[in-house]
Short mmCIF file of C-alpha atoms in Angstrom, two decimals:
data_model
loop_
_atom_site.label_atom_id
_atom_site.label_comp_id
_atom_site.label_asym_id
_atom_site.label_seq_id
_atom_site.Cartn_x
_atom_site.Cartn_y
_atom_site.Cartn_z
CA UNK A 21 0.00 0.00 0.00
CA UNK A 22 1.65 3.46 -0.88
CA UNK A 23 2.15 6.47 1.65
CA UNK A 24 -0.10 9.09 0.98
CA UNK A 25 2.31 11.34 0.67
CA UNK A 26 2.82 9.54 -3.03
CA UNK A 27 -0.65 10.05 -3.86
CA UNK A 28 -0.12 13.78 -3.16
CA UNK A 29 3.58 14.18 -4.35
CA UNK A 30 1.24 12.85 -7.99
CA UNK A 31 -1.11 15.23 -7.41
CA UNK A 32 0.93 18.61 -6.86
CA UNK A 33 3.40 17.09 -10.21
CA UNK A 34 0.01 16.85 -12.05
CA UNK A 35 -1.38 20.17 -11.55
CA UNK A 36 2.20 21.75 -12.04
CA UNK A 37 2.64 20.15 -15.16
CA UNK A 38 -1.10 21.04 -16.45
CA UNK A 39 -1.55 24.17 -14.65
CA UNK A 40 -4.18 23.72 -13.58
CA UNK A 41 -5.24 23.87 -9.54
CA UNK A 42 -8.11 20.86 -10.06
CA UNK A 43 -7.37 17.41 -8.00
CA UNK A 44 -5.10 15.64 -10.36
CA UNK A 45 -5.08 18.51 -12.66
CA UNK A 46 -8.56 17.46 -13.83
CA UNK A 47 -7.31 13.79 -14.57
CA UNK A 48 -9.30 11.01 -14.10
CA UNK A 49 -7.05 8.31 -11.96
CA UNK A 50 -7.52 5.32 -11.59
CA UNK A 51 -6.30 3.56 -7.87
CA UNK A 52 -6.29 -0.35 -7.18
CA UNK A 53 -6.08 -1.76 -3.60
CA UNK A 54 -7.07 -3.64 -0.93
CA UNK A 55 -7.50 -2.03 2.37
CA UNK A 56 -7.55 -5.33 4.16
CA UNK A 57 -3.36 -5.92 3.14
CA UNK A 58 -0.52 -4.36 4.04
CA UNK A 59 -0.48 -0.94 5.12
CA UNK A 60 2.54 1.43 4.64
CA UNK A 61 5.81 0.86 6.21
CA UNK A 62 6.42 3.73 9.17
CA UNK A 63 9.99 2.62 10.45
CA UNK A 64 9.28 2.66 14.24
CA UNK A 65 5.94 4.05 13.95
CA UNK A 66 2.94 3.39 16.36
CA UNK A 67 -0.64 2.05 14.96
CA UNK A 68 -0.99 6.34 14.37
CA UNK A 69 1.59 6.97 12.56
CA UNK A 70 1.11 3.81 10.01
CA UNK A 71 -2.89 4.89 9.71
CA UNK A 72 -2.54 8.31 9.39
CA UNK A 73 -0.29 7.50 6.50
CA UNK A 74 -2.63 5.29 4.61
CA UNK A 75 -4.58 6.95 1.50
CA UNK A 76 -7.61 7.17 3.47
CA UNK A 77 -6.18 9.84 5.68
CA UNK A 78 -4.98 11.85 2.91
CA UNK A 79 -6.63 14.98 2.32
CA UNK A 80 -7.41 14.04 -0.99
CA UNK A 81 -9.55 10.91 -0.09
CA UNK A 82 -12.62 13.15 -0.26
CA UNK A 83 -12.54 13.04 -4.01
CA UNK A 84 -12.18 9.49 -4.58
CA UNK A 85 -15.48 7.14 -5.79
CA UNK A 86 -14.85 4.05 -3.92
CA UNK A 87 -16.34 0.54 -5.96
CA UNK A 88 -15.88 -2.52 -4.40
CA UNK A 89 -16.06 -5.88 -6.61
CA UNK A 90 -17.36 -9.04 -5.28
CA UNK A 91 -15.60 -11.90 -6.83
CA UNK A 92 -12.41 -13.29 -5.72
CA UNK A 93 -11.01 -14.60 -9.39
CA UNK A 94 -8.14 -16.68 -8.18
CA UNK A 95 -10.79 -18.46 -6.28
CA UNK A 96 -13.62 -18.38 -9.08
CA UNK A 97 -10.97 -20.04 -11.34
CA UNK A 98 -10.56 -23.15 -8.89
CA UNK A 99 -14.12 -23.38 -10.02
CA UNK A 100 -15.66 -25.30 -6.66
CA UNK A 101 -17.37 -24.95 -3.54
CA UNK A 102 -13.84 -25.73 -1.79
CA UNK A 103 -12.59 -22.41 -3.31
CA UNK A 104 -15.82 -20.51 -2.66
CA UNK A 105 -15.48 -21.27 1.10
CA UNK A 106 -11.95 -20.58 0.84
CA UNK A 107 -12.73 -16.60 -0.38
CA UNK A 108 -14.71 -16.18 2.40
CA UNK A 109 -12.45 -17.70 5.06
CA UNK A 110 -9.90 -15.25 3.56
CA UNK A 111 -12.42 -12.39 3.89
CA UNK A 112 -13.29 -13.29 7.69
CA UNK A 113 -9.52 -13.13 8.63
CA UNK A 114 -9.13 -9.55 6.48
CA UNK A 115 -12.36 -8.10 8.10
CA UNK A 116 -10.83 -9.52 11.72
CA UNK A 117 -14.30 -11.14 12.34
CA UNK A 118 -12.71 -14.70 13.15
CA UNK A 119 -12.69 -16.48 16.62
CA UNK A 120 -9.65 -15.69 19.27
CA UNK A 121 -8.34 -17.47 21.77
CA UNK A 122 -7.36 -16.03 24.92
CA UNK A 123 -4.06 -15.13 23.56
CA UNK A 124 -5.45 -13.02 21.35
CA UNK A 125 -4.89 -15.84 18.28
CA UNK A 126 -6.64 -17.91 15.97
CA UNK A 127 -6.61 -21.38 14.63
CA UNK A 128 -5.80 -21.85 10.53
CA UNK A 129 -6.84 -25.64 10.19
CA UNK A 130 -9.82 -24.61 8.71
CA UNK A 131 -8.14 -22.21 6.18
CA UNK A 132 -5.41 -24.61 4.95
CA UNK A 133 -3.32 -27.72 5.73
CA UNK A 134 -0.78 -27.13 8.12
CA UNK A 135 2.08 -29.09 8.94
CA UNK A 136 3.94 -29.72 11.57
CA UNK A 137 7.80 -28.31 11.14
CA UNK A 138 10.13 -26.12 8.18
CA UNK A 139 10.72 -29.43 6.65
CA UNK A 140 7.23 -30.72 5.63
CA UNK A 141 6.50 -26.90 4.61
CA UNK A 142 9.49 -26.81 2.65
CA UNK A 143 8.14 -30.67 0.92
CA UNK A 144 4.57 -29.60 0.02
CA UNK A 145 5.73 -26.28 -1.30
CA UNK A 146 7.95 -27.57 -3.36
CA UNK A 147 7.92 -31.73 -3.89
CA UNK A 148 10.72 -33.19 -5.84
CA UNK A 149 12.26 -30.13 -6.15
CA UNK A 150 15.72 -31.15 -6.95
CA UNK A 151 13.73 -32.98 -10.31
CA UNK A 152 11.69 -30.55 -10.86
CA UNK A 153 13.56 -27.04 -10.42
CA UNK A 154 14.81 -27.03 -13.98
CA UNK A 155 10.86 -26.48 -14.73
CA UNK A 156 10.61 -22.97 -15.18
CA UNK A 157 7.03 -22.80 -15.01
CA UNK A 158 6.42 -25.38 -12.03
CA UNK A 159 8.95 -22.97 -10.16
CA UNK A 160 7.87 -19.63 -10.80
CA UNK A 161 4.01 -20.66 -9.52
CA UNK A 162 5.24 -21.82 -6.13
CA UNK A 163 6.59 -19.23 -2.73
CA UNK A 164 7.17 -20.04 0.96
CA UNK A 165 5.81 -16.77 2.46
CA UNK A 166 6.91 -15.41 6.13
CA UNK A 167 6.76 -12.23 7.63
CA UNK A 168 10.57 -11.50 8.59
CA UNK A 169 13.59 -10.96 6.16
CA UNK A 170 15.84 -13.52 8.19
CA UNK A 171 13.29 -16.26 7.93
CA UNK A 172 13.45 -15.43 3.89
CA UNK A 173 17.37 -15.37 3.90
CA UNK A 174 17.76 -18.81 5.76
CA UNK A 175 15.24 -21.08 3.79
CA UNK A 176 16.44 -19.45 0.43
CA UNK A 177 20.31 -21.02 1.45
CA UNK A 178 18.68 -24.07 2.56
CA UNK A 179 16.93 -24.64 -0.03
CA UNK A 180 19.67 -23.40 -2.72
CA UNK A 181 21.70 -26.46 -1.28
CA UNK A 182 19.24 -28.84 -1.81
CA UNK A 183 20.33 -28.87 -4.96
CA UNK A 184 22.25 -30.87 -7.31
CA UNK A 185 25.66 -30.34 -7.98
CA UNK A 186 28.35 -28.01 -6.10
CA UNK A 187 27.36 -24.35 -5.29
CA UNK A 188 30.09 -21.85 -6.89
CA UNK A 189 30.10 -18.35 -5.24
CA UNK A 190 31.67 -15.84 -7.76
CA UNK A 191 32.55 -12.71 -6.01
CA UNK A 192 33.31 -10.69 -9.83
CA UNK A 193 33.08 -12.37 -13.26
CA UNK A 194 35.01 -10.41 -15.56
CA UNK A 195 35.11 -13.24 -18.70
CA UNK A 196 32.70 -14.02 -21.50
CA UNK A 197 32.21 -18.59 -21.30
CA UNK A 198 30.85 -18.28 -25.05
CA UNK A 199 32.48 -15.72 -27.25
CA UNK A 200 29.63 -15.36 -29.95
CA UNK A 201 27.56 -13.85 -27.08
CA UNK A 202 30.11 -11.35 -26.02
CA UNK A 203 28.21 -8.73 -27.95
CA UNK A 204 24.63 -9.41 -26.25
CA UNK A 205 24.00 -7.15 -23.31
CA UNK A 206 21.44 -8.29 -20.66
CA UNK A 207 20.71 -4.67 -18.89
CA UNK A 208 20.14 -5.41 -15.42
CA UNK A 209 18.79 -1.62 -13.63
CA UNK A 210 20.69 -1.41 -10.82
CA UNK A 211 19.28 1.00 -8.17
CA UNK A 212 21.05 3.31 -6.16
CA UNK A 213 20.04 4.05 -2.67
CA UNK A 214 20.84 6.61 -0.33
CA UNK A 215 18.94 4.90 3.36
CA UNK A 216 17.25 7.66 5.62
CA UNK A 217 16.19 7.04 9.27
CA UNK A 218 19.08 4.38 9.59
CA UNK A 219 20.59 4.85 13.73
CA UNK A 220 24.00 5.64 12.13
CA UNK A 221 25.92 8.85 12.38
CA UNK A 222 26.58 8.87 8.88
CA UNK A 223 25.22 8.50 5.37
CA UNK A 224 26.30 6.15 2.35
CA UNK A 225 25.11 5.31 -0.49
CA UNK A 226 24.58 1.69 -2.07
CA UNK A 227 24.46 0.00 -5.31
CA UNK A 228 21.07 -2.47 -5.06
CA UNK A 229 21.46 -5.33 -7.35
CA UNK A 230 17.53 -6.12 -7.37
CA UNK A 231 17.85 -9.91 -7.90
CA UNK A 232 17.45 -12.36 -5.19
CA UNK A 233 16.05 -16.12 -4.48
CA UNK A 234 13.22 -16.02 -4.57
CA UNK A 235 12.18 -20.01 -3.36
CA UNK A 236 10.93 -17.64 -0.15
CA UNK A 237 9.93 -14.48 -0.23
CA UNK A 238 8.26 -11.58 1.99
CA UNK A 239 4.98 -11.62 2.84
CA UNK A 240 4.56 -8.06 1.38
CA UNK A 241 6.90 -8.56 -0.93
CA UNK A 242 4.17 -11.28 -2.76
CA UNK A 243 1.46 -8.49 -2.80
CA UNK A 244 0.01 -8.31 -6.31
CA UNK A 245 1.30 -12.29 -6.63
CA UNK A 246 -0.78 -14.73 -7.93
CA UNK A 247 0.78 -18.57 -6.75
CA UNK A 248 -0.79 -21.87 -7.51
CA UNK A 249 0.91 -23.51 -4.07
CA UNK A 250 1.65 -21.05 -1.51
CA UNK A 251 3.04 -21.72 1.96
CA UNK A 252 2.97 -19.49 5.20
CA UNK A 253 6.13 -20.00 7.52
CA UNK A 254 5.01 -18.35 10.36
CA UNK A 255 7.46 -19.77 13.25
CA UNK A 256 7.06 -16.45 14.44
CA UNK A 257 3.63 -14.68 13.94
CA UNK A 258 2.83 -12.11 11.58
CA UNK A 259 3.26 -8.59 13.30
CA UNK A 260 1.89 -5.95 11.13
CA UNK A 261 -1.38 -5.11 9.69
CA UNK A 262 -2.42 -7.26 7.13
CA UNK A 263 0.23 -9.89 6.31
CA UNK A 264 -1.86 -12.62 7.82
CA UNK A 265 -5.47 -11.68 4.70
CA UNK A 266 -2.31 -10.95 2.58
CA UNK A 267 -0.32 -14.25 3.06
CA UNK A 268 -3.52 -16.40 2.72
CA UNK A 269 -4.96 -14.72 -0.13
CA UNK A 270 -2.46 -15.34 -2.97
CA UNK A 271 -4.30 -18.90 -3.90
CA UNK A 272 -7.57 -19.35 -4.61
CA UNK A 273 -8.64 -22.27 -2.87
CA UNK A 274 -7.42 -24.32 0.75
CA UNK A 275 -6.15 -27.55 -1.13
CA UNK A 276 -2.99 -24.78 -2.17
CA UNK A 277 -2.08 -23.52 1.25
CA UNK A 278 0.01 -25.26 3.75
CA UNK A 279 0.97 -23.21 6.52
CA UNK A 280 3.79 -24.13 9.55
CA UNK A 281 2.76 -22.24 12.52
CA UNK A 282 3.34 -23.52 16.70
CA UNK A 283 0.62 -25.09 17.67
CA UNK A 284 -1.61 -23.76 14.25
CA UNK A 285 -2.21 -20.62 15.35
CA UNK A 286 -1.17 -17.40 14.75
CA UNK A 287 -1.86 -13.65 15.20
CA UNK A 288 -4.03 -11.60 13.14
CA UNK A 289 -2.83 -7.96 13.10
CA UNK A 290 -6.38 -5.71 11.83
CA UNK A 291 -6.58 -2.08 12.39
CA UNK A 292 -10.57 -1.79 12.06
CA UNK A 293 -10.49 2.13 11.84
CA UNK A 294 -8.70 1.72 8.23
CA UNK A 295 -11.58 -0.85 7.18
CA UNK A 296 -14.43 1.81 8.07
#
């Protein structure tokens, strides 16, 4: 979900560029979401700070025609009455109307299959995989999804060595292996970044190559994915708003989730002010 600020930054460009003083310079826009996922990121921030920065608070919200649609098509293509329940599990957990315990957490057997360790996650997300990794479409359909970066780091590694053959780790490659390619260029934007807000008493800058494993990924990282086998690692619970409708909802049906959590249960982090 963007900062509002973005929406606004857009706004001011748009009626600079036009000059002209109507919201969005007169422009019809057209803005995609789901208030139910991820929220934006506020580094440190209390619940205020990350819903005042959510579009809804913006000043410009008063000028936006809100349509909701009904149908949850990565569930209407499953095509059954498993999937249709499956929507409206996902729904329940987004709209925080789902039974707690007294710890404040809920149970997912009824949303997916869960497992009981890494291993069997790591086995139904991705069977045979040291036959079947070659397969770039069986690969690219398939995530393990958890909520913290370290999580994502380790299980990428692990699985990475479950692989045939040895792992090379090339710190520069300054050689062409096949000559007649040595005139094709594969541009690869790399992305510098200059980090604000970081507790150090200086400032650098850094070179991002944006390419990484991506057997696991971030939770909000998969926003906007569409997987035919996803699977929640939540060793350690989701903690921000959202993850939980957001990890849950990139399959359309139960059969497709499998989901490792202590004891099957987990936290669901809902902010109902944002859903009003």
């Amino acid at each position: 979900m963007a900062h509002k600020r973005s929406l606004e930054a857009l706004n001011t460009t748009l009626q600079d560029i036009r000059d002209c003083p109507a919201t969005m310079a007169g422009i019809t826009l057209l803005l995609s979401g789901d208030f139910r996922q991820t929220l934006p990121v506020i580094p440190k921030g209390t619940r205020a700070d990350v819903v005042r920065a959510c579009l809804k608070c913006s000043r410009l919200w008063q000028n936006v025609t809100t349509l909701s649609p009904k149908t949850n098509i990565r569930a209407q293509l499953c095509g059954d009455q498993i999937a249709s329940d499956f929507a409206s599990d996902t729904l329940s957990i987004g709209n925080s109307i789902v039974q707690l315990d007294e710890n404040g957490k809920l149970s997912l057997t009824h949303l997916c299959t869960t497992v009981s360790n890494s291993d069997e996650l790591e086995v139904h997300d991705f069977p045979n995989l040291q036959r079947n990794y070659l397969d770039m479409n069986w690969i690219s359909e398939r995530a393990i999804l958890a909520p913290k970066n370290s999580t994502v780091t380790t299980l990428n590694a692990k699985l990475l060595h479950s692989l045939p053959g040895r792992l090379h780790v090339y710190g520069s490659i300054d050689s062409v292996l096949d000559d007649d390619r040595a005139v094709n260029y594969l541009e690869v934007i790399r992305i510098p970044l200059i980090p604000s807000g970081a507790d150090i008493p200086f400032a650098f800058r850094r070179l991002q190559f944006p390419l990484r494993l991506c057997f696991a990924m971030l939770i909000n990282k998969s926003q906007g994915q569409t997987l035919s086998v996803a699977g929640l690692h939540l060793d350690e619970s989701c903690f921000s708003y959202g993850q939980l409708y957001l990890g849950c909802s990139r399959v359309g049906s139960k059969e497709s989730l499998f989901v490792y959590s202590p004891r099957g249960r987990t936290k669901n982090i809902v902010y109902q002010e944002v859903l009003v």
